[in-house]
């Protein structure tokens, strides 16, 4: 990817997406990230690289305590409004206090399963929190799958141009949040 697209100024790499299981930042993820970043930087010295952390990209506090030396790296955080709350937001504030850059490269309005309802109030708490801290975010997921996190109603076109009726409850909420973004 870096060899092919590294000359473009709008490329974002995400490596180590949602590491989980018996891995941790210092022994497994960080050494992997150093090697992959060196490979990317051989072809692309400038574009942003987002690095995941353990526990499905939620252990950003570990990365903040032993950061990578590359100046254009951010640490991924993933959350689901129906599952994650104040504890994870506190980790963001802690990591930021250690000068770690955070990028929320996946979040959903649902539970972590992708289903379980649309948690509008908690979603708004999260988005206000991120916007107040000027943290970029990307919503999961742009599909017409029959689950709470899907932004499109079943059968919606894969080509875009969606009407309000073709958006799911999640899609309508996320659209509104994007339009409200400062």
Coordinates of C-alpha atoms in Angstrom, one line a residue:
X1 CA 0.0 0.0 0.0
X2 CA 2.7 2.5 0.9
X3 CA 4.6 1.7 -2.3
X4 CA 1.5 2.2 -4.4
X5 CA -0.2 5.1 -2.6
X6 CA 2.5 6.7 -0.4
X7 CA 2.9 9.8 -2.7
X8 CA -0.7 10.8 -2.1
X9 CA -1.2 13.2 0.8
X10 CA -4.6 11.8 1.9
X11 CA -3.6 8.3 2.9
X12 CA -4.2 7.0 6.4
X13 CA -2.8 3.6 7.4
X14 CA -4.2 1.5 10.3
X15 CA -2.1 -1.3 11.5
X16 CA -2.8 -3.9 14.2
X17 CA -6.6 -3.4 14.0
X18 CA -8.2 -4.6 17.3
X19 CA -5.4 -6.8 18.7
X20 CA -6.9 -9.1 21.3
X21 CA -6.2 -12.4 23.0
X22 CA -3.0 -13.0 24.9
X23 CA -1.2 -9.9 23.5
X24 CA 0.0 -6.7 25.2
X25 CA 1.5 -3.4 24.0
X26 CA 5.1 -3.8 25.2
X27 CA 5.8 -7.4 24.2
X28 CA 3.7 -7.9 21.1
X29 CA 2.0 -4.9 19.5
X30 CA 4.7 -2.2 19.9
X31 CA 7.5 -4.3 18.4
X32 CA 5.2 -5.3 15.5
X33 CA 4.2 -1.6 15.0
X34 CA 7.9 -0.5 14.9
X35 CA 8.6 -3.0 12.1
X36 CA 5.5 -2.2 10.1
X37 CA 6.0 1.6 10.5
X38 CA 9.7 1.2 9.3
X39 CA 8.4 -0.6 6.2
X40 CA 5.7 2.1 5.5
X41 CA 8.2 5.0 6.1
X42 CA 10.6 3.5 3.6
X43 CA 7.9 4.4 0.9
X44 CA 5.8 7.1 2.7
X45 CA 7.6 9.4 5.2
X46 CA 4.6 11.6 6.0
X47 CA 1.1 10.1 6.1
X48 CA -0.7 9.3 9.3
X49 CA -0.3 5.8 10.8
X50 CA -2.9 4.6 13.3
X51 CA -1.9 1.8 15.6
X52 CA -4.2 -0.4 17.5
X53 CA -3.8 -1.5 21.1
X54 CA -4.8 -4.5 23.0
X55 CA -8.3 -5.4 24.0
X56 CA -9.9 -4.5 20.7
X57 CA -8.0 -1.2 20.5
X58 CA -9.1 0.0 24.0
X59 CA -5.8 -0.1 25.9
X60 CA -4.5 3.2 24.7
X61 CA -3.2 4.0 28.2
X62 CA -0.5 1.3 27.6
X63 CA 0.6 3.0 24.4
X64 CA 0.6 6.4 26.1
X65 CA 3.0 5.0 28.7
X66 CA 5.4 3.7 26.1
X67 CA 4.7 5.6 22.9
X68 CA 6.2 5.0 19.4
X69 CA 8.8 7.6 18.4
X70 CA 7.3 8.4 15.0
X71 CA 5.8 11.9 15.1
X72 CA 2.9 11.1 12.8
X73 CA 1.3 8.2 14.7
X74 CA -2.0 8.1 16.5
X75 CA -3.4 5.3 18.6
X76 CA -6.7 3.7 17.7
X77 CA -9.6 3.6 20.1
X78 CA -12.8 1.6 19.4
X79 CA -16.0 1.8 21.3
X80 CA -19.7 1.0 21.1
X81 CA -22.1 3.4 22.9
X82 CA -24.2 0.6 24.3
X83 CA -21.2 -1.2 25.9
X84 CA -18.4 1.3 26.7
X85 CA -18.6 4.4 28.8
X86 CA -16.8 6.6 31.3
X87 CA -13.9 4.1 32.0
X88 CA -12.9 4.2 28.3
X89 CA -13.4 8.0 28.1
X90 CA -11.0 8.3 31.1
X91 CA -8.4 6.3 29.2
X92 CA -8.6 8.8 26.4
X93 CA -8.1 11.7 28.8
X94 CA -5.2 9.9 30.4
X95 CA -3.5 9.1 27.0
X96 CA -4.0 12.7 26.0
X97 CA -2.4 13.9 29.2
X98 CA 0.6 11.9 28.1
X99 CA 0.5 13.7 24.7
X100 CA -0.7 10.6 22.8
X101 CA -2.7 11.3 19.6
X102 CA -6.0 9.4 19.6
X103 CA -8.1 8.5 16.5
X104 CA -11.4 6.7 17.0
X105 CA -11.2 4.5 13.9
X106 CA -14.3 2.5 14.8
X107 CA -17.4 3.2 16.9
X108 CA -21.0 2.3 16.9
X109 CA -24.3 3.4 18.3
X110 CA -25.1 -0.2 19.4
X111 CA -23.6 -2.8 21.8
X112 CA -20.1 -4.2 20.9
X113 CA -21.9 -7.1 19.1
X114 CA -23.1 -4.6 16.5
X115 CA -26.7 -5.1 17.6
X116 CA -28.8 -4.6 20.7
X117 CA -30.4 -1.3 19.9
X118 CA -29.4 2.2 19.1
X119 CA -28.2 4.0 22.2
X120 CA -28.8 7.6 21.2
X121 CA -28.2 9.3 24.5
X122 CA -24.9 7.5 25.2
X123 CA -23.9 8.1 21.6
X124 CA -24.4 11.8 22.0
X125 CA -22.3 11.7 25.3
X126 CA -19.5 10.0 23.4
X127 CA -19.6 12.3 20.3
X128 CA -19.8 15.5 22.5
X129 CA -16.8 14.2 24.4
X130 CA -14.8 13.5 21.2
X131 CA -15.8 16.8 19.5
X132 CA -14.8 18.7 22.7
X133 CA -11.4 17.2 22.5
X134 CA -11.1 17.5 18.7
X135 CA -10.7 13.8 18.3
X136 CA -11.5 12.5 14.8
X137 CA -13.9 9.5 14.5
X138 CA -15.2 7.0 11.9
X139 CA -18.5 5.3 12.5
X140 CA -19.0 1.5 12.0
X141 CA -20.7 0.5 9.7
X142 CA -21.8 1.6 6.2
X143 CA -23.8 -1.5 5.2
X144 CA -27.4 -2.7 4.9
X145 CA -26.8 -5.6 7.2
X146 CA -29.8 -6.3 9.5
X147 CA -28.2 -5.1 12.8
X148 CA -28.3 -2.0 14.9
X149 CA -24.9 -0.6 13.9
X150 CA -25.6 -0.7 10.1
X151 CA -26.2 2.8 8.7
X152 CA -28.4 1.6 5.8
X153 CA -31.8 0.1 5.7
X154 CA -31.9 -3.5 4.3
X155 CA -31.9 -3.3 0.5
X156 CA -30.4 0.2 0.2
X157 CA -28.3 0.8 -2.9
X158 CA -24.5 0.1 -2.7
X159 CA -24.0 3.2 -4.9
X160 CA -24.9 6.0 -2.5
X161 CA -27.4 8.8 -3.0
X162 CA -29.5 7.5 -0.1
X163 CA -32.8 9.0 0.9
X164 CA -33.7 9.4 4.6
X165 CA -35.9 6.3 4.1
X166 CA -32.9 4.3 3.0
X167 CA -31.0 5.1 6.2
X168 CA -31.5 3.0 9.3
X169 CA -32.1 4.6 12.7
X170 CA -28.3 4.4 13.2
X171 CA -27.6 6.0 9.8
X172 CA -30.0 8.9 10.5
X173 CA -28.3 9.5 13.9
X174 CA -24.8 9.4 12.5
X175 CA -25.8 11.7 9.6
X176 CA -27.2 14.2 12.1
X177 CA -24.0 14.0 14.2
X178 CA -21.8 14.6 11.1
X179 CA -23.9 17.6 10.1
X180 CA -23.7 19.0 13.7
X181 CA -19.9 18.5 13.9
X182 CA -18.1 21.8 14.7

